[in-house]
PDB file of C-alpha atoms in Angstrom:
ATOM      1  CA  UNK A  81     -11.231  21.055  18.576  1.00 53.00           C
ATOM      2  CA  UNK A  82      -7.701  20.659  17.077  1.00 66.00           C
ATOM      3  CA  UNK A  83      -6.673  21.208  13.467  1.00 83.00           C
ATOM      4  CA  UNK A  84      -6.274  18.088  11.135  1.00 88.00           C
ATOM      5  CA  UNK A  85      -3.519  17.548   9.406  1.00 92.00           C
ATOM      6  CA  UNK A  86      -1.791  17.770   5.571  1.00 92.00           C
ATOM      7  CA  UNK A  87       0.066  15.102   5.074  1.00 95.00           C
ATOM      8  CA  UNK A  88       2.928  16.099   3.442  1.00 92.00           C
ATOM      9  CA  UNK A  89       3.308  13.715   0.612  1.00 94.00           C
ATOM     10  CA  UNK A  90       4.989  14.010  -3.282  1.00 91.00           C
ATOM     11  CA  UNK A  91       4.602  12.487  -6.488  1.00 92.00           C
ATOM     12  CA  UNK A  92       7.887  10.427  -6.111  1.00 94.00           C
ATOM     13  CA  UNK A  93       6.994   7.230  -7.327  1.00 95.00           C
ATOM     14  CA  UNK A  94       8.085   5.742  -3.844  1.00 96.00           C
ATOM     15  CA  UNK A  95       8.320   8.300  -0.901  1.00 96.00           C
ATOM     16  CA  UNK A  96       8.034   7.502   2.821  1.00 96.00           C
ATOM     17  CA  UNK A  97       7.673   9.535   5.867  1.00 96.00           C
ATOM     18  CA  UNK A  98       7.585   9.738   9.520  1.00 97.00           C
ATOM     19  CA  UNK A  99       4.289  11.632  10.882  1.00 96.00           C
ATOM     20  CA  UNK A 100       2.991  12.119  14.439  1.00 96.00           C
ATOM     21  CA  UNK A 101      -0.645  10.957  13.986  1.00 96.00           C
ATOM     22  CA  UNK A 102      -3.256  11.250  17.450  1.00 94.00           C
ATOM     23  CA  UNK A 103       0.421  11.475  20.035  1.00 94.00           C
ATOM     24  CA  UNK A 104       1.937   8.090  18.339  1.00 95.00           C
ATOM     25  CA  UNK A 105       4.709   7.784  15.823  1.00 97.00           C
ATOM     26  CA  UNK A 106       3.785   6.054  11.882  1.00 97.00           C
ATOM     27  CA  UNK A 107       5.815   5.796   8.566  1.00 97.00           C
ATOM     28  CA  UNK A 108       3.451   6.033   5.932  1.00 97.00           C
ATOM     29  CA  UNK A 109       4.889   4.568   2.736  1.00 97.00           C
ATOM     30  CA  UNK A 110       3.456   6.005  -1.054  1.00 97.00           C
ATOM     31  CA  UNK A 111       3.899   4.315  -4.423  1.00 97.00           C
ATOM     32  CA  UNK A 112       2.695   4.404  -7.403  1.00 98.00           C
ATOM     33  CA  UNK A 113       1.640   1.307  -9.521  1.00 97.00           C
ATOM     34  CA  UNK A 114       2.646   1.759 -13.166  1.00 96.00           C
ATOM     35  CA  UNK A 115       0.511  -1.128 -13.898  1.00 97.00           C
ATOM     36  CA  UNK A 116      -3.063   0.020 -12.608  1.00 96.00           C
ATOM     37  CA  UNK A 117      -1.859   3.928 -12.541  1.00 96.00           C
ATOM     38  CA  UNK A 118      -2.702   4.353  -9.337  1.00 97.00           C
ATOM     39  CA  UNK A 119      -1.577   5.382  -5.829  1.00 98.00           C
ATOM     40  CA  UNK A 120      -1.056   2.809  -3.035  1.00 98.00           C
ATOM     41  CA  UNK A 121      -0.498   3.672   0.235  1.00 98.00           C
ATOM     42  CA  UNK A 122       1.140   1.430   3.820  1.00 98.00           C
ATOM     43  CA  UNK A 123       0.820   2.813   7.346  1.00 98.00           C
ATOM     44  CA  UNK A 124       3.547   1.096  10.044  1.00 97.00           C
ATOM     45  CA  UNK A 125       3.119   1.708  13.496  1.00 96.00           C
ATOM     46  CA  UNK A 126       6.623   2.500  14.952  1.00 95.00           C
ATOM     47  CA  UNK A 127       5.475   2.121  18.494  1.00 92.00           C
ATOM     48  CA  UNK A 128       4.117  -1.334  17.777  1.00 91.00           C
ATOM     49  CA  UNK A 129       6.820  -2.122  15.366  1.00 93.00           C
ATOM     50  CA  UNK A 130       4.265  -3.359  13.132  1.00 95.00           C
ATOM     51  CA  UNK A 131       2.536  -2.954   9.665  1.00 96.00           C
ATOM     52  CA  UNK A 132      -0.952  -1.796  10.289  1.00 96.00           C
ATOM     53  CA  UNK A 133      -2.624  -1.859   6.823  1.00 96.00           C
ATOM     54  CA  UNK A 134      -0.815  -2.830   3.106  1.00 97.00           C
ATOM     55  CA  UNK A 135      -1.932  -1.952   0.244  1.00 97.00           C
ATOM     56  CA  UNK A 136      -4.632   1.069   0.567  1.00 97.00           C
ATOM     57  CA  UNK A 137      -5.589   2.726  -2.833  1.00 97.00           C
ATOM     58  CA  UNK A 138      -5.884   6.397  -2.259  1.00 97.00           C
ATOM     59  CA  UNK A 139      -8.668   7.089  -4.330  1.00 96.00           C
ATOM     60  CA  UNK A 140     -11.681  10.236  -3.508  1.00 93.00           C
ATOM     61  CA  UNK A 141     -14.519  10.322  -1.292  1.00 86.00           C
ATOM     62  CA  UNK A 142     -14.023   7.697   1.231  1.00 92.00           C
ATOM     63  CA  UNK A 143     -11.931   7.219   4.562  1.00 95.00           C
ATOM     64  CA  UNK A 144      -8.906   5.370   3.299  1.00 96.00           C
ATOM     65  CA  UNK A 145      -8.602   4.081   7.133  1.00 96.00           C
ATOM     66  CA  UNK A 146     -12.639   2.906   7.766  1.00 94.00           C
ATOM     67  CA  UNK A 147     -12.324  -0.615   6.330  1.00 95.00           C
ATOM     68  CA  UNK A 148      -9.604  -1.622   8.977  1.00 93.00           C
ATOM     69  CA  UNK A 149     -11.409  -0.474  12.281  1.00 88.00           C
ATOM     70  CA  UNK A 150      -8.231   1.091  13.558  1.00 92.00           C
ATOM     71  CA  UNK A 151      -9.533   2.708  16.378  1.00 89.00           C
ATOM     72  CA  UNK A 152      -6.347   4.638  17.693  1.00 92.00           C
ATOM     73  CA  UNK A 153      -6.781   6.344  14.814  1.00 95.00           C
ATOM     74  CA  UNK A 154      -8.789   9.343  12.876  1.00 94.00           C
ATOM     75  CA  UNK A 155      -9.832   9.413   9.515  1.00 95.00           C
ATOM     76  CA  UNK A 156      -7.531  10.468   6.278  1.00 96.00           C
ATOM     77  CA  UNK A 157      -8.966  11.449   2.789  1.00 95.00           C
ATOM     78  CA  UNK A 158      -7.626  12.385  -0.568  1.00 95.00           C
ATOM     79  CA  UNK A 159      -8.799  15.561  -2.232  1.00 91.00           C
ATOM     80  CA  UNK A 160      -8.696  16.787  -5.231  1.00 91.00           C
ATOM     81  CA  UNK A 161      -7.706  20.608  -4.744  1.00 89.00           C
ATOM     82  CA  UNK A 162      -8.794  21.897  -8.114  1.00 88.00           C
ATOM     83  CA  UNK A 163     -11.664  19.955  -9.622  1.00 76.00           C
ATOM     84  CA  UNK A 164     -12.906  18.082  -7.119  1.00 74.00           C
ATOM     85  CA  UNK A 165     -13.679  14.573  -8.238  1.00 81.00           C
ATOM     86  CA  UNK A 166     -10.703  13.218 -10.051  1.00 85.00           C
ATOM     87  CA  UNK A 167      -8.414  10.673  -8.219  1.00 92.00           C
ATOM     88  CA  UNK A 168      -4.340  11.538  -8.243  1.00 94.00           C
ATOM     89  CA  UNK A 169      -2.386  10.711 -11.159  1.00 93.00           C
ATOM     90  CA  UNK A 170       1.062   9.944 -11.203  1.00 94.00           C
ATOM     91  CA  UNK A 171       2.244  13.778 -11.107  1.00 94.00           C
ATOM     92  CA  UNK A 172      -0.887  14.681  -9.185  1.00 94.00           C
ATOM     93  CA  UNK A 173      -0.355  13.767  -5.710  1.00 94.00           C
ATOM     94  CA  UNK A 174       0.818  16.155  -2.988  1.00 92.00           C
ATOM     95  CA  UNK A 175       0.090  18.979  -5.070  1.00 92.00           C
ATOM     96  CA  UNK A 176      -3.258  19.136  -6.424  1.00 92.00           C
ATOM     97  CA  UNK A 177      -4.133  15.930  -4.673  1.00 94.00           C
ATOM     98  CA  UNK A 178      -3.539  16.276  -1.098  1.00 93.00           C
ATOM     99  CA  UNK A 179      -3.935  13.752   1.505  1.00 95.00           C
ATOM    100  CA  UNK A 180      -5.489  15.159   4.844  1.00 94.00           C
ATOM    101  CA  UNK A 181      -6.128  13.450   8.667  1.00 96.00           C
ATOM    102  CA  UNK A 182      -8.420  14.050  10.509  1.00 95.00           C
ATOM    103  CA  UNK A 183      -7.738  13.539  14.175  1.00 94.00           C
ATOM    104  CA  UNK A 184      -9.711  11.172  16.373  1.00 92.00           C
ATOM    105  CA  UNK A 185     -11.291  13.784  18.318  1.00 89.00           C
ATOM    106  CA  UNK A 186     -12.750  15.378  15.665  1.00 88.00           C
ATOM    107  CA  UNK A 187     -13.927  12.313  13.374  1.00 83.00           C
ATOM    108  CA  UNK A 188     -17.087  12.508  11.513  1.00 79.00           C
ATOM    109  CA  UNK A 189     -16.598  16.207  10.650  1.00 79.00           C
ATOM    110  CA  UNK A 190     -14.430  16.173   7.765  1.00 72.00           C
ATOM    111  CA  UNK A 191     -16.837  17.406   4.404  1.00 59.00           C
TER     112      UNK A 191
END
């Protein structure tokens, strides 16, 4: 079984970055949304040359990816690092918020 992967992201309130995800190439895109104070996240297949998903909150507890039956593709979570049940603020993310994937060969075993 391979090791999943930290995304590396920051608290910027708009950051985007290149990441090998399962062997293909994606740009995922963070913002934050003064409005709603929360994060938002895009995923863009560079292969494809297309936008996969818009618009994904991060938020706890769930598979950010499950809704959208992308089946090239693990699983990816946010967790919260210190007290386990917050979702990120505006300062929070990439530090004590962390976002992790978890590789198709090893979905269903994230806790």
């Amino acid at each position: 079984m391979a090791d999943n992967i930290t995304i590396s992201v920051d608290s910027e309130p708009y950051s985007s970055l290149d990441i090998n995800l399962d062997g293909a190439e994606y740009t995922i895109t963070t913002r934050w949304n003064f409005t709603e104070s929360a994060w938002y996240m895009d995923l863009y297949s560079v292969e494809q040359a297309v936008m996969l998903v818009r618009g994904i909150k991060l938020v706890l507890g769930e598979d950010l990816l499950k809704p959208y039956a992308l089946v090239e593709l693990g699983e990816m979570f946010v967790v919260d690092t210190k007290e386990g049940d917050k979702d990120p603020t505006e300062e929070s993310l990439g530090d004590r918020h962390q976002l992790f994937y978890v590789l198709k060969e090893n979905r269903g075993t994230f806790i």
